[in-house]
Amino acid sequence: MIEVSGLTKRYGDKTAVNDLTFTVKPGIVTGFLGPNGAGKSTTMRMIAGLDEPTSGSVRVNAADYRRAHVPMAELGILLEAKAVHTSRSAYNHLLALAQTNGVPRSRVAEVIDLVGLAEVARKRAGGFSLGMGQRLGIASALLGDPQTIVLDEPINGLDPEGILWVRNLLKGLAAEGRTVFISSHLMTEMALTAHHLIVVGRGELIADLDVEEFVALASTNVIMVRSPQATQLRDLLLGPDVTITSREAGLLEVRGVSAETIGDLAFDHQIRLHGLAVQQASLEDAFMEMTRDSVEFHAHTTTAHTTTAHTTTAHTGDQSGNQSGAPTRVAQTAGESR
Amino acid sequence: MTSTLTPTRTELNVTPRFPGMKVTQARVIKSEWTKFRSLRSTLITLLVSVALTVGLGALISAVTASHWAQASPADRADFNAVVTSLNGVNISQLAVGVLGVLLISGEYATGMIRASLTAVPKRLPVLWAKLGVFAAVVGALSVISTFAAFFLGQSLLSSKNLNVSISSPNALRMVLGAAVYLVLVGIIGMALGGLFRNTAAGISSLVAVFFVIPPILGLLPKSWSDRIGPYLPSNAGEAFWGHPTGSHLAALTGLLVLCAWAAAAVAAAAVRLKERDA
């Protein structure tokens, strides 16, 4: 179990992590998701006791990891970059780590076999490929047979076979009752591996929800409507649960209404439609949408729908002389989950 | 549950799979020894330092002996058979000090430090273990190399009957002192590596302290340099392994001063390791 509470980390005047609170439960794989620079690695470094929080706290298995007597039985961690002296062999690297906690030599051989590095264990770790480096990092995280496992981007650099292996390994570890917390910037991978998600953006918590909820959220269809009378149609469609975005004149992206309704409505009001297409948003799109708009989203939590209508009006209103280059993006994101 | 900031747990709720699992200082020392012996560059640097101590000492002894006839009266007055044979230490201290820097800065450069400190989150045992292993290895090798330098140097000087025996006044103290000096330089180098966490900065500061500041001090007014100079690490060291005469401190004072420098550097490195993000 990992309990993160009000966790904040500032480097100078830059806030890397801002008031994060979440719990990572044992028995399941929890994904830690966010774009690069969202504060995932910083959070993981604080979990491992490498960085001191500016405020807030982290507890691993209900205790302060920095005071652990048997650290490697409590927590096994792989951090993003290789944490290996390049001139040392994989075997000696693992042996040195094992010796600090009194992990027997036999376990070193065991984890080397487990991650499939037996053939290269005596070679310099500096010559390892990214994938082999990841395997070595996973081996070091597992050395002490830890209760809690934290892996930063474990899938990076692995081939498809390696990814499948990591996925099964993590699920197996969770099934044994361990706490498994892995970060990624790849939503699709998380959907296959994790059961629960902690989503962060710009150092702040965006969502804390099960993967199933996220998938349901992501699969809300977007309907692309092309019409010369887009403004008129938009006014007819706007409603409490409807989100409309416009990236270019005459094109609407509608969420919350079915294609049938739009078609019928257009027919009834004699609005010409040049296109009516249903687009299923991918998980990746949904994730990007969620994280990109995190800041705006937090600013408008209670007035999300008004904001939606407002921005849309503003945008479609200046069709004739559109000077706003960036498309207006409105997220109907995971607000419900908080 | 999350509002509790201080750990309330008194017993492990995690049962280690391996009996007796626990971090102890002895185990961390064992781990550091594994790290130390498993880097080829470390072994090579140590051999270079031994070769410099013995080889340069022998070279300077041989040259001194062969040029003795042409030596000026001032040179002859300055001559000390023990110092001549130990002259290589002036250079091998650089190899030892640099190795000290690298043994810590190398962990920061490769990222290994994160693995080391997550395995031992209390951190300080790692520093003590590194210092202990390094001091022990450098100490053992330096005693061998300074004795070898002494005996080889004396045998070369004996061709002009310039040699002294190990039982002559101060000889044993200087030979052992040179070994102790190398250990202390290594410790200071290691502390600088921990303080700067960067190879270039660590080595630069080491070179500044031992090779640049002493001659610069000579440019200051004599009253200043005479007062400060003897307390510089390199000069304090020479007080117990170098020329027994001159403006140096007494041998024991010199040893204590250099130990104080080393202790201060280690203390600063320890505070930085414990307090700062890794």
XYZ file of C-alpha atoms in Angstrom:
616
model
C 0.000 0.000 0.000
C 1.193 3.468 -0.871
C -0.521 6.462 0.694
C 0.266 9.817 -0.835
C -1.184 12.737 1.061
C -1.095 16.405 0.102
C 2.202 15.753 -1.616
C 3.897 18.856 -3.029
C 7.353 19.271 -4.495
C 8.830 22.564 -5.641
C 12.194 23.072 -7.263
C 12.884 26.747 -6.839
C 9.762 28.478 -8.122
C 8.784 25.542 -10.319
C 6.122 23.287 -8.869
C 6.658 19.723 -10.058
C 3.992 18.097 -7.914
C 1.102 20.020 -6.425
C -0.994 18.703 -3.546
C -1.313 15.110 -4.752
C -3.430 12.778 -2.687
C -4.129 9.175 -3.626
C -3.822 5.654 -2.356
C -2.368 2.715 -4.239
C -4.015 -0.444 -3.029
C -2.556 -3.928 -2.780
C -3.803 -6.784 -4.913
C -4.182 -4.824 -8.143
C -1.963 -3.146 -10.697
C -2.345 0.609 -10.506
C -1.254 2.712 -13.448
C 0.244 6.139 -12.944
C -0.557 8.027 -16.070
C 0.370 11.432 -17.351
C 2.269 13.142 -20.124
C 6.003 13.713 -19.813
C 6.706 16.353 -17.206
C 3.483 15.702 -15.314
C 5.371 14.882 -12.128
C 5.222 11.073 -12.253
C 8.923 10.478 -11.755
C 9.161 13.138 -9.056
C 6.316 11.475 -7.184
C 7.989 8.089 -7.489
C 11.284 9.527 -6.245
C 9.454 10.839 -3.195
C 7.844 7.434 -2.642
C 11.346 5.936 -2.645
C 12.591 8.570 -0.205
C 15.084 9.972 -2.708
C 13.478 13.416 -2.786
C 12.147 15.204 0.244
C 8.585 16.513 -0.228
C 8.213 20.284 0.110
C 5.028 19.447 1.973
C 2.730 16.494 2.426
C 3.726 12.921 3.065
C 4.195 9.505 1.545
C 3.794 6.258 3.396
C 4.794 2.877 2.051
C 3.125 -0.121 3.720
C 1.913 2.288 6.402
C 5.374 3.548 7.345
C 8.030 6.051 6.392
C 10.241 4.231 3.910
C 13.292 6.232 4.910
C 13.212 4.561 8.300
C 12.602 1.029 7.025
C 14.699 -1.680 8.623
C 14.230 -4.108 5.762
C 13.817 -1.696 2.843
C 14.066 -4.242 0.067
C 11.263 -6.369 1.545
C 9.063 -3.278 1.768
C 9.636 -1.636 -1.599
C 11.219 -2.548 -4.899
C 11.663 0.333 -7.271
C 12.777 0.934 -10.839
C 13.342 4.561 -11.731
C 13.161 5.934 -15.222
C 16.818 6.127 -16.183
C 19.143 3.191 -15.728
C 20.397 3.231 -12.151
C 23.367 1.019 -12.910
C 27.083 1.693 -12.954
C 27.857 1.085 -16.612
C 31.180 -0.656 -16.020
C 29.855 -3.241 -13.618
C 28.365 -6.577 -14.615
C 24.671 -7.144 -14.084
C 25.467 -9.924 -11.630
C 27.745 -7.788 -9.472
C 25.273 -4.905 -9.589
C 22.511 -7.113 -8.244
C 24.826 -8.837 -5.775
C 25.934 -5.498 -4.299
C 22.328 -4.396 -3.856
C 21.305 -7.760 -2.396
C 24.122 -7.720 0.142
C 22.969 -4.465 1.744
C 19.739 -6.073 2.937
C 21.011 -9.592 3.506
C 19.279 -11.050 0.472
C 20.924 -14.415 -0.250
C 23.111 -14.920 -3.288
C 20.736 -17.626 -4.550
C 18.054 -14.954 -4.985
C 20.377 -12.959 -7.253
C 20.589 -15.914 -9.624
C 16.842 -16.405 -9.283
C 15.900 -12.880 -10.373
C 18.450 -12.996 -13.197
C 16.700 -16.117 -14.517
C 13.296 -14.574 -13.923
C 14.016 -11.551 -16.113
C 15.838 -13.593 -18.736
C 19.303 -12.091 -18.379
C 21.169 -15.302 -17.500
C 23.273 -15.240 -20.648
C 24.505 -11.669 -20.213
C 24.671 -11.478 -16.419
C 28.476 -11.381 -16.432
C 28.699 -8.697 -19.093
C 29.074 -4.952 -18.515
C 25.689 -3.395 -17.876
C 26.805 -0.379 -19.924
C 26.560 -2.458 -23.075
C 22.955 -3.402 -22.449
C 20.174 -2.345 -24.770
C 17.330 -0.286 -23.351
C 15.201 -3.398 -23.074
C 17.919 -5.367 -21.264
C 18.447 -2.368 -18.980
C 14.755 -2.427 -18.135
C 14.940 -6.121 -17.350
C 17.918 -5.494 -15.094
C 16.022 -2.684 -13.372
C 13.035 -4.956 -12.840
C 15.366 -7.637 -11.483
C 16.779 -5.203 -8.929
C 13.292 -4.104 -7.933
C 12.296 -7.717 -7.286
C 15.470 -8.752 -5.403
C 14.055 -8.442 -1.917
C 10.713 -10.021 -2.854
C 9.042 -6.726 -1.902
C 5.489 -6.140 -0.752
C 5.236 -2.978 -2.830
C 6.616 -2.568 -6.325
C 7.034 0.773 -8.059
C 8.214 0.843 -11.656
C 8.727 4.000 -13.679
C 7.981 3.376 -17.373
C 8.848 -0.344 -17.226
C 7.595 -0.921 -20.740
C 9.881 1.621 -22.374
C 12.263 -0.001 -24.796
C 10.812 -3.481 -24.534
C 9.895 -5.521 -27.586
C 6.334 -6.879 -27.906
C 7.338 -10.130 -26.276
C 8.936 -8.195 -23.431
C 5.845 -6.069 -22.979
C 3.665 -9.138 -22.719
C 6.094 -10.610 -20.213
C 6.060 -7.476 -18.022
C 2.283 -7.328 -18.206
C 1.902 -10.904 -17.006
C 4.610 -10.490 -14.391
C 2.916 -7.435 -12.900
C -0.504 -9.044 -12.897
C 1.003 -12.099 -11.218
C 2.669 -9.977 -8.539
C -0.583 -8.154 -7.865
C -2.472 -11.439 -7.690
C -0.100 -12.472 -4.902
C -1.456 -9.539 -2.902
C 1.332 -7.079 -3.597
C 0.928 -3.416 -4.342
C 2.011 -2.720 -7.917
C 2.333 0.863 -9.124
C 3.625 1.543 -12.628
C 3.918 4.745 -14.550
C 3.424 5.214 -18.245
C 2.555 7.854 -20.765
C 0.879 5.214 -22.934
C -2.799 4.936 -22.144
C -3.405 1.919 -24.333
C -0.752 -0.082 -22.506
C -2.205 0.894 -19.150
C -5.654 -0.185 -20.281
C -4.266 -3.672 -20.848
C -2.121 -3.904 -17.726
C -3.670 -1.830 -14.974
C -6.884 -2.217 -13.051
C -6.894 1.242 -11.537
C -5.531 4.555 -12.807
C -4.089 7.630 -11.189
C -3.937 10.327 -13.868
C -1.817 13.427 -13.347
C -1.147 16.509 -15.434
C 1.183 19.379 -14.580
C 1.790 17.908 -11.165
C -1.855 17.746 -10.201
C -4.281 14.904 -9.810
C -6.716 14.762 -12.722
C -8.407 11.465 -12.134
C -8.381 8.536 -9.769
C -10.586 5.876 -11.300
C -10.801 2.280 -12.460
C -9.677 1.520 -15.973
C -13.219 0.387 -16.830
C -14.609 3.792 -15.890
C -11.988 5.472 -17.976
C -12.718 3.306 -20.979
C -16.435 4.015 -20.648
C -15.655 7.687 -20.478
C -13.364 7.520 -23.464
C -15.797 5.641 -25.635
C -18.260 8.514 -25.707
C -18.743 8.994 -29.401
C -17.853 12.195 -31.120
C -19.985 13.113 -34.089
C -18.442 15.222 -36.792
C -21.040 17.352 -38.487
C -20.278 19.384 -41.589
C -22.864 21.943 -42.588
C -22.961 25.357 -44.264
C -25.447 26.339 -41.551
C -23.281 25.141 -38.672
C -24.082 28.099 -36.404
C -27.808 27.533 -36.731
C -27.441 23.800 -36.087
C -25.207 24.430 -33.087
C -27.868 26.611 -31.462
C -30.462 23.869 -31.973
C -28.213 21.149 -30.535
C -26.978 22.952 -27.429
C -28.334 21.461 -24.263
C -27.319 20.547 -20.742
C -25.392 17.378 -21.636
C -24.122 18.393 -25.009
C -20.625 19.533 -25.799
C -19.853 21.154 -29.094
C -16.464 22.092 -30.370
C -15.538 23.706 -33.627
C -12.082 23.554 -35.154
C -12.967 25.152 -38.450
C -15.842 26.991 -39.980
C -18.717 24.735 -40.932
C -17.486 21.761 -38.909
C -18.865 20.803 -35.521
C -17.659 18.119 -33.127
C -20.645 17.081 -31.107
C -20.700 14.944 -27.981
C -23.803 13.877 -26.084
C -26.244 13.549 -28.970
C -26.672 10.621 -31.304
C -26.092 10.912 -35.032
C -29.742 10.031 -35.607
C -30.937 12.949 -33.487
C -28.674 15.353 -35.336
C -29.815 14.104 -38.723
C -33.476 14.333 -37.785
C -33.083 17.753 -36.246
C -31.342 19.053 -39.348
C -34.068 17.619 -41.573
C -36.848 19.149 -39.436
C -35.256 22.596 -39.613
C -34.213 22.320 -43.234
C -30.548 22.583 -42.451
C -28.307 21.138 -45.121
C -25.768 18.566 -43.920
C -22.614 17.931 -45.935
C -21.273 15.373 -43.565
C -22.360 13.343 -40.576
C -19.747 10.965 -39.205
C -19.443 9.055 -35.957
C -15.936 8.961 -34.567
C -14.990 6.682 -31.747
C -12.358 8.393 -29.624
C -9.382 6.182 -28.851
C -8.181 5.727 -25.317
C -5.095 7.645 -26.263
C -7.183 10.582 -27.483
C -9.266 10.544 -24.349
C -6.155 10.506 -22.205
C -4.554 13.344 -24.129
C -7.706 15.354 -23.944
C -7.915 14.738 -20.232
C -4.380 15.798 -19.461
C -4.111 18.668 -21.928
C -7.049 20.472 -20.471
C -6.320 19.675 -16.882
C -5.616 23.223 -15.844
C -8.574 24.801 -17.603
C -10.730 22.020 -16.337
C -9.854 22.700 -12.714
C -10.616 26.348 -13.176
C -14.153 25.657 -14.354
C -15.220 22.589 -12.467
C -18.652 23.859 -11.490
C -19.383 25.719 -14.683
C -18.049 23.287 -17.221
C -21.157 23.291 -19.377
C -21.636 27.030 -19.393
C -18.025 27.365 -20.362
C -18.595 24.909 -23.127
C -21.447 26.873 -24.576
C -19.567 30.096 -24.144
C -16.384 29.073 -25.904
C -18.289 27.471 -28.692
C -20.296 30.602 -29.251
C -17.209 32.698 -29.206
C -15.548 30.493 -31.728
C -18.342 29.921 -34.157
C -19.237 33.564 -33.845
C -16.124 34.738 -35.599
C -16.353 32.355 -38.519
C -16.012 35.168 -40.991
C -12.789 36.517 -39.667
C -11.309 33.716 -37.563
C -8.205 35.055 -35.935
C -7.940 32.511 -33.157
C -5.415 30.050 -34.558
C -5.694 27.332 -31.963
C -8.755 25.157 -32.009
C -10.988 25.537 -29.023
C -10.788 22.363 -27.058
C -13.329 21.679 -24.466
C -12.990 18.729 -22.253
C -15.898 16.998 -20.741
C -13.364 15.062 -18.791
C -13.251 12.945 -15.748
C -14.728 15.591 -13.552
C -17.404 13.176 -12.470
C -14.854 10.943 -10.885
C -13.771 13.475 -8.296
C -5.663 7.319 7.732
C -3.906 9.679 5.402
C -3.912 12.437 7.976
C -1.448 10.544 10.157
C 1.901 12.023 9.326
C 4.077 10.071 11.706
C 4.411 6.339 11.262
C 2.409 4.525 13.849
C 3.611 1.106 12.885
C 5.792 -0.521 15.475
C 6.216 -3.932 13.935
C 6.807 -5.060 10.422
C 3.613 -5.912 8.663
C 5.705 -7.197 5.843
C 7.282 -10.562 6.435
C 10.567 -10.755 4.570
C 10.826 -13.870 2.518
C 14.481 -14.359 3.386
C 15.233 -15.016 7.054
C 17.438 -12.417 8.737
C 16.869 -9.806 6.059
C 17.768 -6.376 7.435
C 20.188 -3.581 6.647
C 23.282 -3.594 8.837
C 26.463 -1.520 8.568
C 28.502 -4.697 8.088
C 26.289 -5.734 5.158
C 26.575 -2.338 3.540
C 30.359 -2.594 3.876
C 30.224 -5.996 2.196
C 28.131 -4.475 -0.588
C 30.555 -1.597 -1.049
C 33.418 -4.076 -1.231
C 31.553 -5.905 -4.015
C 31.104 -2.610 -5.843
C 34.720 -1.661 -5.273
C 36.262 -4.866 -6.559
C 33.920 -5.170 -9.512
C 35.091 -2.025 -11.281
C 38.179 -2.566 -13.365
C 38.957 1.170 -13.535
C 39.232 1.247 -9.738
C 41.794 -1.548 -9.703
C 43.771 0.068 -12.507
C 43.879 3.441 -10.760
C 45.078 1.801 -7.568
C 47.852 0.008 -9.441
C 48.836 3.293 -11.080
C 49.062 4.924 -7.668
C 51.290 2.114 -6.384
C 53.454 2.325 -9.492
C 53.799 6.099 -9.092
C 54.748 5.871 -5.423
C 57.367 3.191 -5.999
C 58.469 4.055 -9.515
C 58.852 7.817 -9.138
C 60.555 7.361 -5.776
C 63.026 4.972 -7.369
C 63.565 7.247 -10.363
C 64.248 10.321 -8.229
C 66.518 8.314 -5.930
C 68.497 7.019 -8.906
C 68.817 10.455 -10.509
C 69.827 12.058 -7.202
C 72.510 9.425 -6.685
C 73.916 9.725 -10.170
C 74.040 13.543 -10.017
C 75.310 13.729 -6.464
C 78.803 14.743 -7.600
C 77.453 17.814 -9.420
C 74.911 18.751 -6.712
C 75.200 22.257 -5.244
C 75.955 22.715 -1.548
C 72.385 23.975 -1.044
C 70.961 20.851 -2.672
C 73.187 18.704 -0.530
C 72.064 20.548 2.600
C 68.412 20.029 1.633
C 68.864 16.376 0.850
C 66.951 13.893 2.905
C 67.261 10.251 1.939
C 63.808 9.280 3.220
C 62.007 12.143 1.492
C 63.854 11.451 -1.761
C 62.653 7.866 -1.818
C 59.077 8.877 -0.949
C 58.813 11.662 -3.529
C 56.417 9.630 -5.696
C 53.721 10.230 -3.090
C 53.500 13.831 -4.296
C 52.084 12.511 -7.553
C 50.354 9.299 -6.479
C 48.231 11.362 -4.081
C 46.556 12.734 -7.186
C 45.612 9.245 -8.385
C 44.283 8.296 -4.948
C 42.381 11.558 -4.504
C 40.836 11.345 -7.964
C 39.806 7.750 -7.336
C 38.144 8.908 -4.122
C 36.181 11.528 -6.049
C 35.195 9.037 -8.757
C 33.959 6.371 -6.376
C 31.139 8.704 -5.354
C 30.713 11.044 -8.321
C 30.623 7.980 -10.602
C 27.517 6.768 -8.785
C 25.833 10.085 -9.399
C 26.919 10.180 -13.045
C 25.557 6.703 -13.805
C 22.472 6.931 -11.602
C 23.699 4.033 -9.466
C 23.334 6.261 -6.402
C 19.538 6.012 -6.674
C 19.731 2.237 -6.484
C 22.219 2.428 -3.607
C 20.094 4.833 -1.599
C 16.785 3.103 -2.162
C 18.368 -0.121 -0.933
C 19.680 1.767 2.112
C 17.251 4.657 2.591
C 18.942 5.807 5.801
C 21.776 6.800 3.446
C 24.630 7.449 5.866
C 25.624 3.769 6.165
C 26.461 3.938 2.457
C 28.902 6.832 2.998
C 30.538 5.189 6.013
C 30.902 1.934 4.101
C 32.432 3.640 1.077
C 34.907 5.526 3.265
C 35.739 2.416 5.263
C 36.351 0.156 2.271
C 38.351 2.785 0.415
C 40.467 3.761 3.449
C 41.228 0.120 4.204
C 42.250 -0.711 0.645
C 44.282 2.466 0.122
C 45.857 2.041 3.560
C 46.951 -1.524 2.904
C 48.302 -0.788 -0.568
C 49.969 2.451 0.537
C 51.841 0.829 3.409
C 53.175 -1.735 0.966
C 54.050 0.871 -1.644
C 55.695 3.390 0.714
C 57.838 0.654 2.264
C 58.704 -0.619 -1.179
C 59.544 2.929 -2.285
C 61.714 3.425 0.795
C 63.714 0.240 0.453
C 64.087 0.489 -3.308
C 65.078 4.158 -3.035
C 67.627 3.481 -0.286
C 69.196 0.673 -2.261
C 69.608 3.027 -5.238
C 71.013 5.792 -3.002
C 73.407 3.328 -1.424
C 75.610 3.479 -4.518
C 76.765 6.897 -3.203
C 76.376 5.860 0.417
C 73.487 8.317 0.783
C 71.094 5.717 2.105
C 69.673 5.531 5.599
C 68.144 2.574 7.414
C 64.522 2.274 8.481
C 65.692 2.534 12.083
C 67.298 5.940 11.523
C 65.567 8.910 13.189
C 62.117 9.683 11.782
C 62.429 7.178 8.896
C 59.721 4.806 10.085
C 57.425 7.693 11.000
C 57.802 9.225 7.544
C 57.267 5.979 5.652
C 54.140 5.146 7.631
C 53.136 8.817 7.581
C 53.215 8.848 3.787
C 50.796 5.896 3.751
C 48.507 7.632 6.250
C 48.714 10.792 4.141
C 47.523 8.928 1.052
C 44.587 7.513 2.980
C 43.589 10.977 4.180
C 43.892 12.442 0.679
C 41.673 9.627 -0.576
C 39.109 10.369 2.129
C 39.147 14.075 1.273
C 38.712 13.192 -2.418
C 35.758 10.967 -1.590
C 34.182 13.685 0.529
C 34.617 16.193 -2.312
C 32.958 13.724 -4.692
C 30.005 13.487 -2.305
C 29.914 17.210 -1.779
C 29.890 18.147 -5.467
C 28.239 14.961 -6.854
C 30.103 15.715 -10.028
C 33.398 14.334 -11.303
C 34.734 17.517 -12.878
C 33.918 19.725 -9.898
C 35.255 17.161 -7.448
C 38.556 16.685 -9.240
C 38.994 20.435 -9.825
C 38.505 21.221 -6.178
C 40.868 18.421 -5.199
C 43.565 19.750 -7.534
C 42.935 23.286 -6.291
C 43.344 22.299 -2.657
C 46.466 20.185 -3.117
C 48.225 21.665 -6.143
C 47.016 25.199 -6.874
C 46.340 26.974 -3.587
C 49.709 26.116 -1.937
C 51.866 27.872 -4.610
C 49.419 30.787 -4.854
C 49.751 31.296 -1.127
C 53.484 31.733 -1.667
C 52.705 34.881 -3.653
C 51.047 36.516 -0.669
C 53.086 38.601 1.790
C 55.412 36.322 3.721
C 53.802 37.128 7.055
C 50.495 35.799 5.740
C 51.784 32.747 3.962
C 53.890 31.777 6.965
C 50.888 31.941 9.207
C 48.321 30.203 6.953
C 50.547 28.017 4.801
C 51.423 25.324 7.350
C 47.738 24.622 7.937
C 46.937 23.816 4.319
C 46.172 20.113 3.899
C 49.214 19.376 1.735
C 51.633 21.227 4.023
C 50.103 19.759 7.157
C 50.664 16.381 5.529
C 54.291 17.107 4.746
C 54.787 17.873 8.406
C 54.443 14.186 9.190
C 55.788 12.481 6.110
C 58.057 15.073 4.461
C 61.047 17.149 5.465
C 61.267 17.242 9.236
C 62.648 20.765 9.135
C 61.429 24.082 7.703
C 58.384 26.180 8.568
C 56.153 23.132 8.941
C 54.071 22.208 11.917
C 55.295 19.530 14.307
C 54.603 16.043 12.960
C 51.771 15.230 15.350
C 50.174 18.658 14.919
C 50.345 18.262 11.164
C 48.615 14.881 11.381
C 45.885 16.314 13.570
C 45.377 19.292 11.257
C 45.029 17.071 8.202
C 42.673 14.754 10.089
C 40.594 17.804 10.989
C 40.413 18.796 7.307
C 39.334 15.287 6.359
C 36.765 15.165 9.169
C 35.321 18.527 8.129
C 35.068 17.434 4.484
C 33.415 14.138 5.461
C 30.990 15.913 7.780
C 29.983 18.291 5.002
C 29.515 15.371 2.593
C 27.445 13.498 5.186
C 25.155 16.463 5.801
C 24.688 16.918 2.078
C 23.954 13.248 1.516
C 21.447 13.112 4.347
C 19.690 16.408 3.757
C 19.624 16.914 0.015
C 17.550 15.163 -2.646
C 19.514 12.371 -4.264
